mmCIF file of C-alpha atoms and ligand atoms in Angstrom:
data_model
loop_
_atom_site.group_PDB
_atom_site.id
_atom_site.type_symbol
_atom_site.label_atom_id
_atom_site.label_comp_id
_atom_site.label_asym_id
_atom_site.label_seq_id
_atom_site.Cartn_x
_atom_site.Cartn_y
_atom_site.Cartn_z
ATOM 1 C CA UNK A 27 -2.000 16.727 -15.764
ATOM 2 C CA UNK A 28 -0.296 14.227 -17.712
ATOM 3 C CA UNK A 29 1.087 14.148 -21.305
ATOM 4 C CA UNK A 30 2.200 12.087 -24.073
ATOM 5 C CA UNK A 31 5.364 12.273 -22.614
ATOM 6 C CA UNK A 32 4.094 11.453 -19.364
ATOM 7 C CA UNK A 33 4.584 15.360 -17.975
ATOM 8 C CA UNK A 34 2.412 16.256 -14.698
ATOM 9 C CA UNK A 35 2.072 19.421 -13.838
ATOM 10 C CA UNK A 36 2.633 20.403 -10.193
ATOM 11 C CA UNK A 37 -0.985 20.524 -8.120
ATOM 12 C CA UNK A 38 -2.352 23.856 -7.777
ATOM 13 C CA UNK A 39 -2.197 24.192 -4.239
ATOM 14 C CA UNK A 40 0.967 22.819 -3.056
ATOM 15 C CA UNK A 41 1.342 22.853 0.311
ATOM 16 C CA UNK A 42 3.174 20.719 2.837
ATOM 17 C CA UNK A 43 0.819 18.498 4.770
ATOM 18 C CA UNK A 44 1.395 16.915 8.051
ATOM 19 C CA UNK A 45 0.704 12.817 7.621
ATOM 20 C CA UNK A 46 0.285 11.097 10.745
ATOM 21 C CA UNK A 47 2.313 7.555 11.279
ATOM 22 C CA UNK A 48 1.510 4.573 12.221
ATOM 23 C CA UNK A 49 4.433 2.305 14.970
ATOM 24 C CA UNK A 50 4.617 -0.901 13.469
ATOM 25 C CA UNK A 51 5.606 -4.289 15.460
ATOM 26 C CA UNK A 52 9.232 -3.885 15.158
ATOM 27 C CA UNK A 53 9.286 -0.574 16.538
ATOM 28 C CA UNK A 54 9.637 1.327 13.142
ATOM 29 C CA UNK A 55 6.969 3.839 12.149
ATOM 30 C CA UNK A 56 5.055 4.286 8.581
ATOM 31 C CA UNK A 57 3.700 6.904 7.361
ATOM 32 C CA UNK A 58 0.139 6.157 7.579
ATOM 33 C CA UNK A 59 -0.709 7.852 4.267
ATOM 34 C CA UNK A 60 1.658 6.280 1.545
ATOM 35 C CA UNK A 61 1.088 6.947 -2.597
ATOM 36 C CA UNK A 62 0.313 3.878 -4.095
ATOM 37 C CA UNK A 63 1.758 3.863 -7.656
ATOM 38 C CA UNK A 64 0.359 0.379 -9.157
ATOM 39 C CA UNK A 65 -0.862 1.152 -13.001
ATOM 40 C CA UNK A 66 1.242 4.173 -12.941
ATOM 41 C CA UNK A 67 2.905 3.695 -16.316
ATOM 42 C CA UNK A 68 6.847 4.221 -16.088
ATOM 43 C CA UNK A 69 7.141 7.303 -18.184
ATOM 44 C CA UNK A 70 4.612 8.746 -15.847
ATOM 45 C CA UNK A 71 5.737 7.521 -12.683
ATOM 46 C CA UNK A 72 8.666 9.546 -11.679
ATOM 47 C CA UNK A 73 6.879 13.472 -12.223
ATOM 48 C CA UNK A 74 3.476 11.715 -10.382
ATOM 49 C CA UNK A 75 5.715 10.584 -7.491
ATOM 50 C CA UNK A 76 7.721 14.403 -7.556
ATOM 51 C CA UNK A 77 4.300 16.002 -7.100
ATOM 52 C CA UNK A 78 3.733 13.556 -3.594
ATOM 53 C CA UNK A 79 6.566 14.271 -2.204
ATOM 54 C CA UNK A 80 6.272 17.817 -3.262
ATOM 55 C CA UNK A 81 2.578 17.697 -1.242
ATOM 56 C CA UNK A 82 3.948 15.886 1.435
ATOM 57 C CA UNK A 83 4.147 12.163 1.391
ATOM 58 C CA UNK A 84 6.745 10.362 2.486
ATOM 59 C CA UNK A 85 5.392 6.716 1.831
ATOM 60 C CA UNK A 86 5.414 5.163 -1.634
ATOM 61 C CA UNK A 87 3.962 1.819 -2.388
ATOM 62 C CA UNK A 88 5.291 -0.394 -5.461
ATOM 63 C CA UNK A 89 6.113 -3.681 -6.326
ATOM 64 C CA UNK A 90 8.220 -5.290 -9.013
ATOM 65 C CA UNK A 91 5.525 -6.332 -10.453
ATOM 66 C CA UNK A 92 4.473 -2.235 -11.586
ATOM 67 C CA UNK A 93 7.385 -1.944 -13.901
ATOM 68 C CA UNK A 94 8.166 1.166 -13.096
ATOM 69 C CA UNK A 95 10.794 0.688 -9.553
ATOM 70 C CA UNK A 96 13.375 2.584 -11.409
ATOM 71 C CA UNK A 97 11.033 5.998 -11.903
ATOM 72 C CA UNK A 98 10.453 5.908 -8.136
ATOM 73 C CA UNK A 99 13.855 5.589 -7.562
ATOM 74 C CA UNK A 100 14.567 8.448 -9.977
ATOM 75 C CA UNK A 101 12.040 10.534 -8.028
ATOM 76 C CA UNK A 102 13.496 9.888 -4.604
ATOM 77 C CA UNK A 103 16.965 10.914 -5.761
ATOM 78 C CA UNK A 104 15.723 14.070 -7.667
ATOM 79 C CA UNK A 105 13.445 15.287 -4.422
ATOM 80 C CA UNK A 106 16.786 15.840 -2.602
ATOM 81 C CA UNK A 107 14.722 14.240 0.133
ATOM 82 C CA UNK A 108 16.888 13.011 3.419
ATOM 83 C CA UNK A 109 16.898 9.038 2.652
ATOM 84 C CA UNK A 110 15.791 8.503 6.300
ATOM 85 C CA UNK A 111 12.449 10.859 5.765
ATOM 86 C CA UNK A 112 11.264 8.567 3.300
ATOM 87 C CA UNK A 113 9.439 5.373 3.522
ATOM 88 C CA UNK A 114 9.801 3.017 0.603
ATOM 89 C CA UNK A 115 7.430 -0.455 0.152
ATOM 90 C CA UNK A 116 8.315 -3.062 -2.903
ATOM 91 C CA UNK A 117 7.001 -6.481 -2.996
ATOM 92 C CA UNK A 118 8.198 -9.507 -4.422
ATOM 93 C CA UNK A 119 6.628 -10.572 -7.766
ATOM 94 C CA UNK A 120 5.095 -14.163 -7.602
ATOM 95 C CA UNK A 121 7.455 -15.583 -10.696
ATOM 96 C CA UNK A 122 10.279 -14.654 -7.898
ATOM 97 C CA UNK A 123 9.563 -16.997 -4.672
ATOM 98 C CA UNK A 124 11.389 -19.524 -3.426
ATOM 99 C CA UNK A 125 14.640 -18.625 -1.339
ATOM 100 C CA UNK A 126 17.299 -18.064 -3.982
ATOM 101 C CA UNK A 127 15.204 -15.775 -6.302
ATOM 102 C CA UNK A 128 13.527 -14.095 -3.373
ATOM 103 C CA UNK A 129 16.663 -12.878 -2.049
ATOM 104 C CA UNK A 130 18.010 -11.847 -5.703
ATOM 105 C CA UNK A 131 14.704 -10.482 -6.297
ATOM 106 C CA UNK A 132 15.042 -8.182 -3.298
ATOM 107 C CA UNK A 133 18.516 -7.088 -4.527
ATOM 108 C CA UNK A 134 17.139 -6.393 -7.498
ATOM 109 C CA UNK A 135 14.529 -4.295 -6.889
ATOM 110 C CA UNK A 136 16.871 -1.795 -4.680
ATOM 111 C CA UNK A 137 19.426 -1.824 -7.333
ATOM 112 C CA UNK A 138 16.126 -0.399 -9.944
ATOM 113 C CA UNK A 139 15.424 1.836 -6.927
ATOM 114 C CA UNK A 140 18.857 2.429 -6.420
ATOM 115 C CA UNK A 141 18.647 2.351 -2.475
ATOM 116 C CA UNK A 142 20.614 0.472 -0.385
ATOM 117 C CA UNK A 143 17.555 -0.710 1.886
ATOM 118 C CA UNK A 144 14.095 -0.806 1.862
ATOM 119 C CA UNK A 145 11.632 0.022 4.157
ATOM 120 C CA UNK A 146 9.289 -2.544 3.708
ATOM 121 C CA UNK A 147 9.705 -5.377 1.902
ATOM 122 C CA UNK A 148 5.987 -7.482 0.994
ATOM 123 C CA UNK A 149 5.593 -10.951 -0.658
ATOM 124 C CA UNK A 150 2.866 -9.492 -2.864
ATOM 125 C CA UNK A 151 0.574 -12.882 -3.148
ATOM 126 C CA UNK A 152 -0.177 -16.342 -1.280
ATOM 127 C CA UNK A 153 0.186 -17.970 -5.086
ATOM 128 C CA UNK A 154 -1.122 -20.883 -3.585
ATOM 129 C CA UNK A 155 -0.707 -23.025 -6.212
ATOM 130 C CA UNK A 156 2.906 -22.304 -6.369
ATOM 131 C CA UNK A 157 2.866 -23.086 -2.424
ATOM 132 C CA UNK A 158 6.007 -21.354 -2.000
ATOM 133 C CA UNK A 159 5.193 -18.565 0.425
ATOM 134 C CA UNK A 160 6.997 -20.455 3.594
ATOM 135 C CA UNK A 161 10.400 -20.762 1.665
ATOM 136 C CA UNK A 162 10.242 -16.636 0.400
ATOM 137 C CA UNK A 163 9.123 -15.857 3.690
ATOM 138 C CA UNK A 164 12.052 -17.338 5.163
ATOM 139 C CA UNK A 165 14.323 -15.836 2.646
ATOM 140 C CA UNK A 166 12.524 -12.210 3.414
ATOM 141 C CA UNK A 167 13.675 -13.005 7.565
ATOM 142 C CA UNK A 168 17.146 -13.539 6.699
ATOM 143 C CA UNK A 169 17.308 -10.239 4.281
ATOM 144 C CA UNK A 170 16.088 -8.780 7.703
ATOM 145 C CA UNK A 171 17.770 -10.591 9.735
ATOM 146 C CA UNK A 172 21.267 -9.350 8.193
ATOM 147 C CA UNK A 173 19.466 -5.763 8.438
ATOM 148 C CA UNK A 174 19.571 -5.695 5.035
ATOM 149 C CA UNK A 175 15.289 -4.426 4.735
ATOM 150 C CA UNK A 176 13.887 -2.345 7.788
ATOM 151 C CA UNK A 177 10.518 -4.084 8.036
ATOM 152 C CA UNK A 178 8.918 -7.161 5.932
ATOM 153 C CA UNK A 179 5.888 -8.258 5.964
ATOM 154 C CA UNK A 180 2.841 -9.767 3.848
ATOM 155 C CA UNK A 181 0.106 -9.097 1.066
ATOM 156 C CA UNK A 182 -3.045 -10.753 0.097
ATOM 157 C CA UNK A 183 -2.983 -13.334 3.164
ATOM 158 C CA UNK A 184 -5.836 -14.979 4.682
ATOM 159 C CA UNK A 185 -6.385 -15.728 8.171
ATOM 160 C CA UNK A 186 -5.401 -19.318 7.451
ATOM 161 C CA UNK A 187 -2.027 -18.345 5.722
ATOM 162 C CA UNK A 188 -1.212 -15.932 8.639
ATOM 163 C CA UNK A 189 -1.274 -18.678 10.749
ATOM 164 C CA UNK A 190 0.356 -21.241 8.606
ATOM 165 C CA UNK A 191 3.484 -18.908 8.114
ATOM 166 C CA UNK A 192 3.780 -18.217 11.827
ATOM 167 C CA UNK A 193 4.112 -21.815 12.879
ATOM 168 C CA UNK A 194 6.986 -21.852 10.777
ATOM 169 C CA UNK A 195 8.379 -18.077 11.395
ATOM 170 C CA UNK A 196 10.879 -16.523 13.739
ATOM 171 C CA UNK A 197 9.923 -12.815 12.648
ATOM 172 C CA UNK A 198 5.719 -11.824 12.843
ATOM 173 C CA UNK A 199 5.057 -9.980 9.626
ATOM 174 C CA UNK A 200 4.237 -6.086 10.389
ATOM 175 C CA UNK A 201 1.939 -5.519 7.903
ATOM 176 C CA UNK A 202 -0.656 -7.161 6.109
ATOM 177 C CA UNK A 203 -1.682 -5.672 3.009
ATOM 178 C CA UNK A 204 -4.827 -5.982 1.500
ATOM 179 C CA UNK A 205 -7.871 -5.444 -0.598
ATOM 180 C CA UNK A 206 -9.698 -2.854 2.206
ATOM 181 C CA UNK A 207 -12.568 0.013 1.112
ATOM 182 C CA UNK A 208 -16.464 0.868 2.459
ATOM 183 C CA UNK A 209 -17.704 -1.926 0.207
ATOM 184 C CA UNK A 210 -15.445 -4.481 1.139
ATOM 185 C CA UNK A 211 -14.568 -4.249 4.914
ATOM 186 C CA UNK A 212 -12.673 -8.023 5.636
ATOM 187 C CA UNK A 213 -13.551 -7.861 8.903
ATOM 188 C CA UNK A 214 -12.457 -11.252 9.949
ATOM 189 C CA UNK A 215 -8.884 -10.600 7.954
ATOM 190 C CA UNK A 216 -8.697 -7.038 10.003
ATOM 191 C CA UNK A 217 -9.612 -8.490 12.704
ATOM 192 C CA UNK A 218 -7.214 -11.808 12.682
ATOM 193 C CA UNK A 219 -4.109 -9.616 11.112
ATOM 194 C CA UNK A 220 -4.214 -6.799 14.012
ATOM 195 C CA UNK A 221 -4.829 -9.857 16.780
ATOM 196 C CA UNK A 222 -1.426 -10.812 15.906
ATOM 197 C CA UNK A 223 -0.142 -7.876 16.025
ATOM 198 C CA UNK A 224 0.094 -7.005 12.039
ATOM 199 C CA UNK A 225 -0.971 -3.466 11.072
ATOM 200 C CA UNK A 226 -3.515 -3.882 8.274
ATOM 201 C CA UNK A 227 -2.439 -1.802 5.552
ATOM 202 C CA UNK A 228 -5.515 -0.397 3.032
ATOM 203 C CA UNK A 229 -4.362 -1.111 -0.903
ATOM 204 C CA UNK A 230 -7.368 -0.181 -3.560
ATOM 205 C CA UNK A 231 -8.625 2.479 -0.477
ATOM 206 C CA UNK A 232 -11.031 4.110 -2.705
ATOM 207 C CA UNK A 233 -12.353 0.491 -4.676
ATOM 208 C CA UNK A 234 -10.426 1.976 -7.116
ATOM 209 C CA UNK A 235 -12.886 4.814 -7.412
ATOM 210 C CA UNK A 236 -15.754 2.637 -7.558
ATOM 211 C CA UNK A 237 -16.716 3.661 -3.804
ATOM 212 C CA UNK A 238 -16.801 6.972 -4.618
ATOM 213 C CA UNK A 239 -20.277 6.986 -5.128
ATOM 214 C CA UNK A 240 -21.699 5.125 -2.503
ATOM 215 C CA UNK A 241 -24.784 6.834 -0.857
ATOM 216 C CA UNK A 242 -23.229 7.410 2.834
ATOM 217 C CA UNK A 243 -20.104 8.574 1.259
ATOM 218 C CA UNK A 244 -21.886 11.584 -0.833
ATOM 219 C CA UNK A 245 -23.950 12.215 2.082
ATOM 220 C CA UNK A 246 -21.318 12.930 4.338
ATOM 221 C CA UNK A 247 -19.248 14.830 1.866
ATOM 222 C CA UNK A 248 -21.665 16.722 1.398
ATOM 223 C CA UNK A 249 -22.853 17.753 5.274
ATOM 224 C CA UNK A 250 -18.722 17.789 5.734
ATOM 225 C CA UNK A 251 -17.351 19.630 2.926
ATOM 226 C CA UNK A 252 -14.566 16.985 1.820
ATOM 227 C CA UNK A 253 -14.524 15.431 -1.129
ATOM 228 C CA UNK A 254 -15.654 11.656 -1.337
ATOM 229 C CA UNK A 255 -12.079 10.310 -1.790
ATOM 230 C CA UNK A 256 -11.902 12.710 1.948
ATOM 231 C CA UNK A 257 -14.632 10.692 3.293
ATOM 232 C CA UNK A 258 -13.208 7.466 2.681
ATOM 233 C CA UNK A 259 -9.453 7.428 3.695
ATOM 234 C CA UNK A 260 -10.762 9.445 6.913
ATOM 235 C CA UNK A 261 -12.754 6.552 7.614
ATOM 236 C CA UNK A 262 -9.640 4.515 6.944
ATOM 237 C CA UNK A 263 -7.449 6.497 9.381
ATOM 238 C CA UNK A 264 -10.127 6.337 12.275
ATOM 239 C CA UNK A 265 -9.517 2.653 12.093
ATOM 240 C CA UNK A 266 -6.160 2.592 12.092
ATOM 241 C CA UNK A 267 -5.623 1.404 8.622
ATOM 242 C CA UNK A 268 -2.261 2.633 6.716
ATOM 243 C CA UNK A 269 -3.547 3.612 2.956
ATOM 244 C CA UNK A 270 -1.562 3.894 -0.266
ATOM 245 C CA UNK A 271 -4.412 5.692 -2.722
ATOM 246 C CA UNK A 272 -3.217 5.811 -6.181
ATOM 247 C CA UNK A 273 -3.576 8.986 -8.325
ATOM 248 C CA UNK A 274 -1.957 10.058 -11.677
ATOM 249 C CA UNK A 275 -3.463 13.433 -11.235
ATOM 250 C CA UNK A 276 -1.830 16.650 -9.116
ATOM 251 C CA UNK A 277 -4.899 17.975 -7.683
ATOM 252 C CA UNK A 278 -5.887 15.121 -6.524
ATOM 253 C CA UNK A 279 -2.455 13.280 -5.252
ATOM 254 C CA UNK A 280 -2.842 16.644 -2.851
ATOM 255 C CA UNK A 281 -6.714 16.420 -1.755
ATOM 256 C CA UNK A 282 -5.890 12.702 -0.880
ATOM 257 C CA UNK A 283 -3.278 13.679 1.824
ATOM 258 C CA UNK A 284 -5.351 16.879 3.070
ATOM 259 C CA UNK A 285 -7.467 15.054 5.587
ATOM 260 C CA UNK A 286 -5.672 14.516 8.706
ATOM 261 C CA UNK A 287 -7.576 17.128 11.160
ATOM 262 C CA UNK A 288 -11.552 17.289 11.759
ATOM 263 C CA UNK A 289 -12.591 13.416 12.669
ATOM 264 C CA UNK A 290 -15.696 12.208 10.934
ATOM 265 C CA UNK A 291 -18.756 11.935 14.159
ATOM 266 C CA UNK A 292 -19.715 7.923 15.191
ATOM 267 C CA UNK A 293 -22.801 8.688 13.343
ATOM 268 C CA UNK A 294 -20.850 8.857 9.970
ATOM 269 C CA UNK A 295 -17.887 5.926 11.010
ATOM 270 C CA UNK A 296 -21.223 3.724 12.063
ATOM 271 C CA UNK A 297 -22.761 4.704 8.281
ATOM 272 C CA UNK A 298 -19.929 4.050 6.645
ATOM 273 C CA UNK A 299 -18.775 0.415 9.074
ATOM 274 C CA UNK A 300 -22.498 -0.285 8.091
ATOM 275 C CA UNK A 301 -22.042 -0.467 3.705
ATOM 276 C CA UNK A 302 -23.510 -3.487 2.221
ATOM 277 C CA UNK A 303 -20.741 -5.742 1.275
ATOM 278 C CA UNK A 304 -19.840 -5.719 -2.313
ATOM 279 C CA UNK A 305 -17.461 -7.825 -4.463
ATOM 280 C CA UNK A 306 -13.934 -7.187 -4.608
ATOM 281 C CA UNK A 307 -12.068 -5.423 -7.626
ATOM 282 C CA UNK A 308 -9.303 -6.660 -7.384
ATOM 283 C CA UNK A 309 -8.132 -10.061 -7.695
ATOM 284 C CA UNK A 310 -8.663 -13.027 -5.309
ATOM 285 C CA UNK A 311 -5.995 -14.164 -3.099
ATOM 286 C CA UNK A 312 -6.945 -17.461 -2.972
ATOM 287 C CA UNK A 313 -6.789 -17.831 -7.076
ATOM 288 C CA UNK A 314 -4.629 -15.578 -8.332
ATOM 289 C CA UNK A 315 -0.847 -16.282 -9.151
ATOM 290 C CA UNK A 316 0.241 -17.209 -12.902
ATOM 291 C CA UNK A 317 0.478 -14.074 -13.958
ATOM 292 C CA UNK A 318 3.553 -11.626 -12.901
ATOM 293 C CA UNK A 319 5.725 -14.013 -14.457
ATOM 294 C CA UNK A 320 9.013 -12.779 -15.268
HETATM 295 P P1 NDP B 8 -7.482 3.164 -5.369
HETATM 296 O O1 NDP B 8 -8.585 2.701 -4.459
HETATM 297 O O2 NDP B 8 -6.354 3.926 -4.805
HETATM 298 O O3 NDP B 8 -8.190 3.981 -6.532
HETATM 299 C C1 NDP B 8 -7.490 4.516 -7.597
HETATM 300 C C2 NDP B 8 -8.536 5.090 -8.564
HETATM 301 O O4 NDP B 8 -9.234 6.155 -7.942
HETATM 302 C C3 NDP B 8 -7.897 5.647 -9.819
HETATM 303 O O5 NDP B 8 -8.790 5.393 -10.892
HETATM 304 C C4 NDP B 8 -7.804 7.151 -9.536
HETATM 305 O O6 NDP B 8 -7.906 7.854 -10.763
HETATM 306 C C5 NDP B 8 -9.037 7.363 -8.670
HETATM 307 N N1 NDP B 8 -8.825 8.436 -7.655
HETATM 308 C C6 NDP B 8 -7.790 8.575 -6.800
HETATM 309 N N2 NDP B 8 -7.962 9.651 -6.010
HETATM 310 C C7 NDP B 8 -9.141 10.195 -6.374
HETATM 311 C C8 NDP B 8 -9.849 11.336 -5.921
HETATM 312 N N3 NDP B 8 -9.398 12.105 -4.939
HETATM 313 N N4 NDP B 8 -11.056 11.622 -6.531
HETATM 314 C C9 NDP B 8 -11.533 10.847 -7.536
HETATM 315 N N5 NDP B 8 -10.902 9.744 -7.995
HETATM 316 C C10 NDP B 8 -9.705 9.422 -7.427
HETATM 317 O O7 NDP B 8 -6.998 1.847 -6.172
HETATM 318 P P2 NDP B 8 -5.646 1.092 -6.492
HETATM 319 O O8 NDP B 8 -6.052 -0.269 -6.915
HETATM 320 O O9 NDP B 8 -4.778 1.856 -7.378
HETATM 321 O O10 NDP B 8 -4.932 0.906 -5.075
HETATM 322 C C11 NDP B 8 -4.009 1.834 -4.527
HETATM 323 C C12 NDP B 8 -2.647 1.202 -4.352
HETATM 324 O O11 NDP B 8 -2.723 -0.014 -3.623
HETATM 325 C C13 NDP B 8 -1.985 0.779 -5.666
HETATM 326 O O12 NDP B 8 -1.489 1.882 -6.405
HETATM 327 C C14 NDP B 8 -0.918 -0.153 -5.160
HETATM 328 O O13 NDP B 8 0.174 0.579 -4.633
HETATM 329 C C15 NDP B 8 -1.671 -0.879 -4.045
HETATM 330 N N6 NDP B 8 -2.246 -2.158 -4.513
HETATM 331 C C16 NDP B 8 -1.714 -3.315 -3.997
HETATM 332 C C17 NDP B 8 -2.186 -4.528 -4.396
HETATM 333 C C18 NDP B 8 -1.600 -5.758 -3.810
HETATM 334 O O14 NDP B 8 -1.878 -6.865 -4.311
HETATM 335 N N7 NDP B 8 -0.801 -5.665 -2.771
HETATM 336 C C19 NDP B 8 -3.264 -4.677 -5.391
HETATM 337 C C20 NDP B 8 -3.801 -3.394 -5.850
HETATM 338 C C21 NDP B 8 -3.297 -2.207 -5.405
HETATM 339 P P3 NDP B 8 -6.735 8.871 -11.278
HETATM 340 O O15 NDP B 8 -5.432 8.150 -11.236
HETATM 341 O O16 NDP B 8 -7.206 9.190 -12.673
HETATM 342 O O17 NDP B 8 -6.804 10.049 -10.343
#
């Protein structure tokens, strides 16, 4: 568990686990289990992202906008990991579109993660007000263009913006990440992101814990014997989605990756598809964009 100096111990049980993947549209493949490390603080961040990899992950989600890049990238080195076992996500903070500072952004955030390339490279919010989403997209295509970034792709866009940025792009986004859990299912996003051919990738998987307790989610942990974090990111992977829970804590980084055997029945999926829609917890897309400032 964690300490004042931001010490986690190693999970109890610490073995390997296999974690499916996930072929994205430009032939490269993600882990479909990632750790998602937003509100990790950066004294914790590089022992919480040791036990992971320890237990078996090979995807790790930040963004520039965590403060705390450079931990991962401590991490990574100190795992002895082969680079090309690893997948690594960033995003580009919202005070940082536009071409220019997109592309020193980028550079930027592998220098704090001290790789040479990223995996997957997101523009973390429309920031609509900003409007400048086309230009940093276009500045993301030529970073991958000059193979600079493996993959790039989006966060937080609607239907509308997907289809606004590909009249103007030469390169389809392969992911779309965004708000996805039992309460709050975006159908119509899911539905309009994976039409195009854009994996939707699951960020707050577990409503931030909030799902947790849902009724159908209990129930089936119960008549299952998983956990209710089990429950929910199974229900994830039978639909495909790529997740990035967040955990500070050992035991239960490791029961969050321990689920890739033993489907859920259509009884449970059509429970679980069937959760009265909630509110988000997260922010909205369509609003949110003056803060992560530099
Ligand atoms: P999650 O849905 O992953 O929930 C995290 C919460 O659930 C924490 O409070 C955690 O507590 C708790 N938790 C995790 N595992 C368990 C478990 N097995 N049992 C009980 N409680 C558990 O929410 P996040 O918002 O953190 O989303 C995950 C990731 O998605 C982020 O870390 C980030 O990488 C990404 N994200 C992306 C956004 C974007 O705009 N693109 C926005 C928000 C998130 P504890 O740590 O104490 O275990």
């Amino acid at each position: 568990m964690a300490g004042p100096s931001g010490h986690v111990d190693p999970p109890r049980d610490s073995a390997v686990r296999p974690n499916p993947t996930v072929r994205l549209n430009n032939g490269v493949t993600i882990p479909q289990i990632g750790l998602g490390v937003f509100q990790v603080p950066a004294a914790e961040v590089q022992r919480v992202t040791e036990v992971a990899l320890s237990v078996g992950y090979r995807h790790i989600d930040t963004a520039a906008a965590y403060n705390n890049e450079q931990g991962v990238g401590h991490a990574i080195r100190a795992s002895g990991l082969p680079r090309d076992q690893l997948f690594v996500t960033s995003k580009l903070r919202n005070g940082d579109q536009g071409h220019q500072a997109a592309c020193r952004a980028y550079t930027e955030s592998c220098d704090r993660l001290r790789l040479d390339q990223l995996d997957l490279y997101l523009i973390h919010w429309l920031n609509p007000v900003a409007d400048l989403y086309i230009q940093s997209w276009q500045a993301l295509e030529r970073i991958y263009l000059q193979n600079e970034v493996r993959s790039i792709g989006v966060s937080n866009f609607t239907g509308s913006h997907l289809r606004r940025l590909l009249e103007r792009a030469d390169v389809v986004p392969v992911v779309n990440q965004i708000e996805l859990h039992p309460s709050f299912q975006q159908r119509s996003i899911v539905s309009t992101s994976q039409g195009l051919g854009i994996a939707v990738e699951a960020y707050s998987p577990l409503g931030q814990g909030q799902d947790l307790r849902l009724q159908p989610v209990t129930r089936i942990a119960r008549s299952s014997g998983r956990t209710p974090a089990q429950v929910i990111l199974r229900w994830h992977l039978q639909h495909g989605h790529i997740v990035i829970p967040k955990s500070r804590k050992p035991d239960r980084i490791a029961e969050n990756i321990s689920l890739v055997n033993d489907p859920l029945s259509e009884d449970d999926m059509r429970d679980l598809d069937g959760v009265q829609a909630g509110m988000r917890v997260g922010n909205d897309p369509a609003t949110f964009g003056l803060s992560q400032i530099r």
